[in-house]
Structures are given as structure tokens and as C-alpha cells.
Amino acid sequence: MTVETDQSLLAATTQIEAARAGAFPALAVEAFFDEPTNTVSYVIHDPATRQAAVVDSVLDFDAAAGRTSTASADALIAYIEREKLTVEWLLETHAHADHLSAAPYLQRRLGGAIAIGREIVTVQNVFGKIFNFGTEFARDGSEFDRLFDDGDRFSVGGIPAIALHVPGHTPADMAYAIGGAVFTGDTLFMPDYGTARADFPGGDARALYRSIRRLLSLPPETPLYLCHDYKAPGRTTYAWQTTVGEERAHNVHVNDGVTEDDFVAMRTKRDATLSMPKLILPSVQVNMRAGNLPPPDEEGRRYLKLPLNQL
């Protein structure tokens, strides 16, 4: 598909240009950085209606103790209540492998629909086998309130939004163009750090390159809000906001001078040196359930599985 025939991308471009022209209120964005998982969560809202969305929330998890807690999510709640916002959406860019989602906890406290890309069913099928889940795990995405297809439109208050399918890191990755900004999930990192890995089950470096180039076809001034930062060598502060133009000019993995074959070779070689994320096994089995913990046993206890020699 070329840029000229990519109707979803054209619609997102039109929306971003309309936002710059003042066709609707400027999106308010508040970032919350969770240093233990290097994750950035966002509370975004329409200043006119006070309607809001939460992007990629974090449920705190002490892996050594097997204990969850809600300090990170409670910080989001405190901000939302202080700003008198009404939550419409709890958006997930994908089933994260590095942190547990707090979406169900936030939904119980604040409401809102939990949403993710429709290809979460592919992730559920792949990891359902790895975790040896039985037939009680439906593998149809029904744990989520909304499954987005590429190009699906929604809104945050009066601010329009478009879901963009950007597979590669996982089959289910979505970016969200909301007003004049794009929330990229794990697809891109800051220009000095590069791009997401593509070696998880269902990942594809070639698909990742094409997804990134798709996002980088948006107007160069488009703000990009990233999901993670790890401080590139020589940088002493965390950062998570950049632009399409900055990524095209300076991204160390995928700037305008990098071909698809070069990227695939680099990404494949680099991924072979990386260890699995510390929380991938607890995270994925929770996040592919829309952030819900596994069902309790007859005594009310919940257990996470630890499959051996599967990743």
C-alpha cells in the first residue's frame, strides 16, 4: 500500500492538519513516568468538555513478592479527579511485555471503555498456547470493551481520533492519532535511542519498518508521544516527546537514510543480543486479558504461570 492509497493515513493527516488550523480544541496532555518499568502513561483530555482518555496505564508489580499495588494508577486518578475529568477511554497500544496494565482498576474507579487493536486475538492465540490456557480462555478479545481496526474513528470529547494499526513489535500494536498528536506505543523511541525490538512471538522486523515509515509519513511537525524511554548513552534525563520531523532526520535506527533491508539486518542482529524483559511472563498473561488477573481458585487465590523454556 502506498501513502497515496492509505486511506487511514490520509484521514489522520487531514485530522492533524485540521488540529493545527484550530478546527477543534488543542488536546491537553499530561505524562506520568514510571521509572521501574521505564513506561510513560498519559492522561489526555478535551479542555472544552473535560472528557478524557488514559493511554497505557501501569499497575505496580513486585515480582519477587508476587504482589500488586496501585500507587502509579492512583497518581493518575488523583490528577483526573483534581482536574474534574470524565474518563471515556482506557487505551492500550498493545499487550505490553514490561508492565502490567492498570486498566481494570481505573475502570472500576473512573469508568471508561478498555480498548486495544483487534489483532490482540493473534497475541491471545499465540500466548494462550505458551501458557497452556484451557478452553475457559476465549481468545476472541472479549475481555476488552472495544477492538479497533485500522482507520477506526473515535473521539475524546469533541476532539477526533483515529486508530492506526502498526504491527511489528507485536501483531497487535496500535498508534492513536488524537487531535494533532500521535501516541506511538512501543513502535518508536526517542531519536537517539531508536526503535522497538521485533523478536517477541509474532514480531516482525520488516513489518515494524513499514509501520514506522507509515507513521513518519505524517506531517513533520506532528508531535509524537512515546511509551518508553531508557536514556540513550550520553543523555542524563528521560524524554518521551518528539516529532515526525525529528525522527525522520535523526532516529539512529530508522531515519530517512535507512533502507528496509538495512533496518531488518540491524534489528535482527540487535534483537539477538537482548534478554527477555524481566516482566514479560507476568505482563503478557495479564495484559492479554485486558489487565485482568487470572481467575481465582476456590479459595480466592490467584496464580501466574511460569512456562519453562518457551521464550
XYZ file of C-alpha atoms in Angstrom:
311
model
C 0.000 0.000 0.000
C 1.387 3.416 -0.942
C 0.894 6.583 1.031
C -1.402 7.810 -1.754
C -3.782 4.862 -1.269
C -3.539 4.572 2.505
C -6.916 5.992 3.437
C -6.349 5.682 7.187
C -3.098 7.623 6.953
C -4.687 10.249 4.734
C -7.515 10.638 7.255
C -5.010 11.010 10.097
C -3.058 13.603 8.097
C -6.228 15.584 7.435
C -7.117 15.446 11.122
C -3.652 16.611 12.208
C -3.719 19.490 9.734
C -7.197 20.476 10.949
C -5.907 20.496 14.515
C -3.073 22.836 13.551
C -5.631 25.104 11.886
C -7.640 25.303 15.124
C -10.646 23.316 13.919
C -11.110 21.864 17.425
C -9.611 22.472 20.871
C -5.959 21.662 21.426
C -5.530 18.334 23.199
C -4.300 18.627 26.794
C -1.618 16.021 27.568
C -0.230 15.078 30.988
C 2.541 12.472 31.157
C 3.315 10.152 34.083
C 6.671 8.350 34.035
C 7.097 5.050 35.883
C 10.847 4.632 36.310
C 10.822 0.964 37.466
C 9.367 -0.051 34.078
C 10.549 2.982 32.060
C 6.934 3.450 30.978
C 5.123 6.680 30.171
C 1.369 6.775 30.759
C -0.733 9.667 29.529
C -3.920 11.339 30.672
C -5.273 13.371 27.770
C -8.418 15.444 27.601
C -10.540 17.892 25.672
C -10.351 21.195 27.621
C -13.799 22.190 26.366
C -15.724 19.117 27.539
C -13.319 17.745 30.220
C -13.713 14.320 28.585
C -10.523 12.264 28.911
C -8.609 9.153 27.908
C -5.820 7.262 29.654
C -3.106 5.730 27.455
C -1.004 2.760 28.661
C -1.535 2.770 32.424
C 0.716 0.866 34.858
C -0.187 -1.490 37.696
C 2.759 -1.722 40.088
C 4.115 -5.251 40.478
C 6.758 -6.594 42.842
C 7.866 -9.735 41.007
C 9.922 -11.100 43.897
C 6.948 -10.929 46.272
C 4.240 -11.598 43.681
C 2.431 -8.509 44.932
C 0.497 -5.849 43.026
C -0.119 -2.290 44.181
C -1.696 0.826 42.731
C 0.490 3.835 43.522
C 1.148 4.613 39.849
C -2.509 4.294 38.913
C -3.578 6.304 41.958
C -1.410 9.194 40.744
C -3.409 9.211 37.514
C -6.667 9.091 39.460
C -5.622 11.993 41.673
C -4.846 14.125 38.619
C -8.123 13.165 36.905
C -10.152 13.992 39.992
C -8.268 17.233 40.597
C -8.897 18.337 37.013
C -12.547 17.179 37.208
C -12.228 14.992 34.129
C -14.580 12.262 32.926
C -12.809 9.210 31.504
C -14.180 7.906 28.217
C -11.346 5.631 27.144
C -8.659 3.426 28.649
C -6.454 2.927 25.608
C -3.824 0.207 25.279
C -1.338 0.452 22.433
C -0.625 -3.311 22.711
C -0.253 -6.149 25.214
C 2.855 -4.851 26.933
C 5.692 -7.185 27.912
C 7.303 -4.907 30.500
C 4.498 -3.847 32.820
C 1.021 -4.852 33.914
C -1.876 -2.682 32.825
C -3.979 -0.930 35.462
C -6.940 -0.530 33.099
C -9.438 -2.676 35.076
C -8.579 -0.870 38.321
C -9.014 2.502 36.642
C -12.264 1.373 35.067
C -13.661 0.359 38.448
C -12.698 3.740 39.902
C -13.388 6.042 36.960
C -15.315 4.237 34.227
C -14.303 4.300 30.582
C -14.042 1.646 27.867
C -10.899 -0.515 27.652
C -9.706 -0.622 24.043
C -6.902 -2.220 22.020
C -6.253 -3.318 18.432
C -8.252 -6.226 17.034
C -5.113 -8.283 16.412
C -4.922 -8.862 20.160
C -6.683 -12.121 19.245
C -3.470 -13.217 17.479
C -1.480 -12.499 20.649
C -4.064 -14.364 22.716
C -3.820 -17.408 20.469
C -0.006 -17.480 20.461
C 0.451 -16.907 24.183
C -2.612 -18.936 25.112
C -0.648 -21.949 23.862
C 2.576 -20.866 25.583
C 0.751 -20.524 28.909
C -1.331 -23.656 28.262
C -4.569 -21.847 28.991
C -7.608 -24.060 28.641
C -10.887 -23.514 26.831
C -12.036 -21.118 29.562
C -9.757 -18.510 27.945
C -11.799 -17.386 24.958
C -9.020 -15.938 22.743
C -11.527 -13.665 20.987
C -10.706 -10.288 22.530
C -13.935 -10.302 24.535
C -12.112 -9.154 27.679
C -11.836 -5.711 26.037
C -14.720 -3.303 25.513
C -13.567 -2.173 22.061
C -11.303 -3.739 19.441
C -10.012 -1.205 16.944
C -9.379 -1.910 13.291
C -7.015 0.237 11.277
C -8.700 3.528 10.456
C -11.429 3.277 13.080
C -12.560 6.683 14.258
C -13.463 7.666 17.790
C -13.236 10.840 19.841
C -12.084 12.216 23.169
C -14.801 14.705 23.951
C -15.015 16.880 20.851
C -11.515 16.005 19.641
C -11.463 13.428 16.821
C -9.175 10.394 16.896
C -8.113 7.636 14.512
C -6.650 4.221 15.347
C -3.678 3.159 13.201
C -2.517 -0.457 13.098
C 1.301 -0.511 13.345
C 2.387 -4.158 13.690
C 5.963 -5.336 14.004
C 6.851 -5.075 17.681
C 3.799 -7.300 18.194
C 0.996 -8.165 15.758
C -1.484 -6.039 17.702
C 0.312 -2.702 18.080
C -1.792 0.401 17.557
C -0.890 4.070 17.382
C -3.561 6.631 18.173
C -3.775 9.916 16.283
C -5.769 12.095 18.683
C -6.321 15.672 17.612
C -2.976 16.875 16.295
C -0.798 14.389 18.202
C 0.116 10.711 17.837
C 0.652 8.230 20.670
C 3.008 5.651 19.215
C 3.188 2.933 21.860
C 6.423 0.928 21.628
C 6.901 1.346 17.872
C 9.320 4.273 18.138
C 11.652 5.591 20.826
C 13.455 8.918 21.052
C 15.667 9.625 18.014
C 18.870 8.966 19.967
C 17.593 5.578 21.194
C 15.952 4.124 18.082
C 13.134 1.632 17.767
C 11.332 -1.218 19.480
C 12.507 -4.812 19.299
C 10.735 -7.236 16.967
C 11.694 -10.673 18.282
C 8.762 -11.482 20.531
C 6.413 -14.255 19.295
C 4.540 -12.727 16.366
C 7.032 -9.872 15.968
C 8.364 -8.960 12.515
C 11.199 -6.522 11.826
C 10.106 -5.923 8.239
C 6.559 -5.127 9.352
C 7.969 -2.838 12.045
C 9.964 -0.845 9.479
C 6.884 -0.399 7.298
C 4.764 0.633 10.280
C 7.341 3.210 11.320
C 7.684 4.628 7.826
C 3.900 4.874 7.744
C 3.878 6.995 10.897
C 6.769 9.065 9.576
C 4.686 9.920 6.506
C 2.541 12.162 8.721
C 3.243 15.925 8.696
C 6.772 16.603 10.007
C 5.619 18.922 12.806
C 3.300 16.230 14.264
C 4.056 15.673 17.990
C 4.817 12.053 18.864
C 4.270 10.839 22.417
C 6.271 7.690 23.178
C 5.576 4.883 25.633
C 9.097 4.277 26.951
C 12.461 5.888 27.458
C 15.735 4.384 28.670
C 18.083 7.393 28.374
C 20.380 6.900 25.403
C 24.128 6.900 26.098
C 25.245 10.430 26.898
C 21.745 11.656 27.814
C 21.142 12.228 31.528
C 17.394 12.912 31.546
C 14.374 10.927 30.465
C 12.421 12.149 27.419
C 9.293 10.929 25.658
C 8.095 13.632 23.285
C 9.478 14.247 19.805
C 8.138 14.977 16.297
C 7.852 13.186 12.991
C 10.469 15.517 11.511
C 12.954 14.888 14.312
C 12.560 11.117 13.929
C 12.986 11.274 10.156
C 16.128 13.362 10.453
C 17.825 11.820 13.468
C 16.481 8.408 14.526
C 19.569 6.234 14.867
C 17.743 3.141 13.568
C 15.225 4.366 11.041
C 15.971 7.865 9.735
C 15.265 8.744 6.107
C 18.631 7.321 5.022
C 17.938 3.778 6.303
C 16.546 1.200 3.852
C 14.166 -1.571 4.820
C 16.794 -4.270 4.307
C 19.347 -2.332 6.359
C 16.841 -1.916 9.174
C 15.857 -5.597 9.177
C 19.516 -6.652 9.306
C 20.253 -4.213 12.147
C 17.131 -5.083 14.123
C 17.626 -8.837 13.761
C 21.270 -8.654 14.863
C 20.492 -6.325 17.764
C 17.481 -8.318 18.991
C 19.617 -11.482 19.154
C 21.695 -9.804 21.885
C 18.754 -8.739 24.055
C 17.456 -10.663 27.039
C 13.732 -11.015 27.584
C 12.058 -8.210 29.581
C 12.036 -9.041 33.301
C 8.239 -8.916 33.499
C 7.283 -10.461 30.149
C 5.716 -13.616 31.595
C 3.515 -11.938 34.221
C 2.800 -8.948 31.975
C 1.605 -10.709 28.854
C -0.657 -13.201 30.614
C -2.342 -10.306 32.430
C -2.374 -7.747 29.621
C -3.871 -10.066 27.018
C -6.782 -10.373 29.486
C -7.234 -6.579 29.294
C -5.247 -6.175 32.517
C -7.364 -8.614 34.494
C -5.524 -11.003 36.802
C -6.058 -14.739 36.252
C -9.285 -16.127 37.727
C -9.091 -17.059 41.432
C -9.174 -20.619 42.692
C -11.865 -21.882 45.058
C -10.119 -20.175 47.978
C -9.818 -16.846 46.209
C -6.113 -17.077 45.411
C -4.745 -16.076 42.008
C -1.688 -17.561 40.337
C 0.540 -16.525 37.460
C 2.105 -19.212 35.307
C 5.826 -19.513 34.636
C 6.253 -21.642 31.485
C 9.751 -23.057 31.215
C 11.939 -22.900 28.105
C 9.239 -21.317 25.942
C 10.764 -17.929 25.090
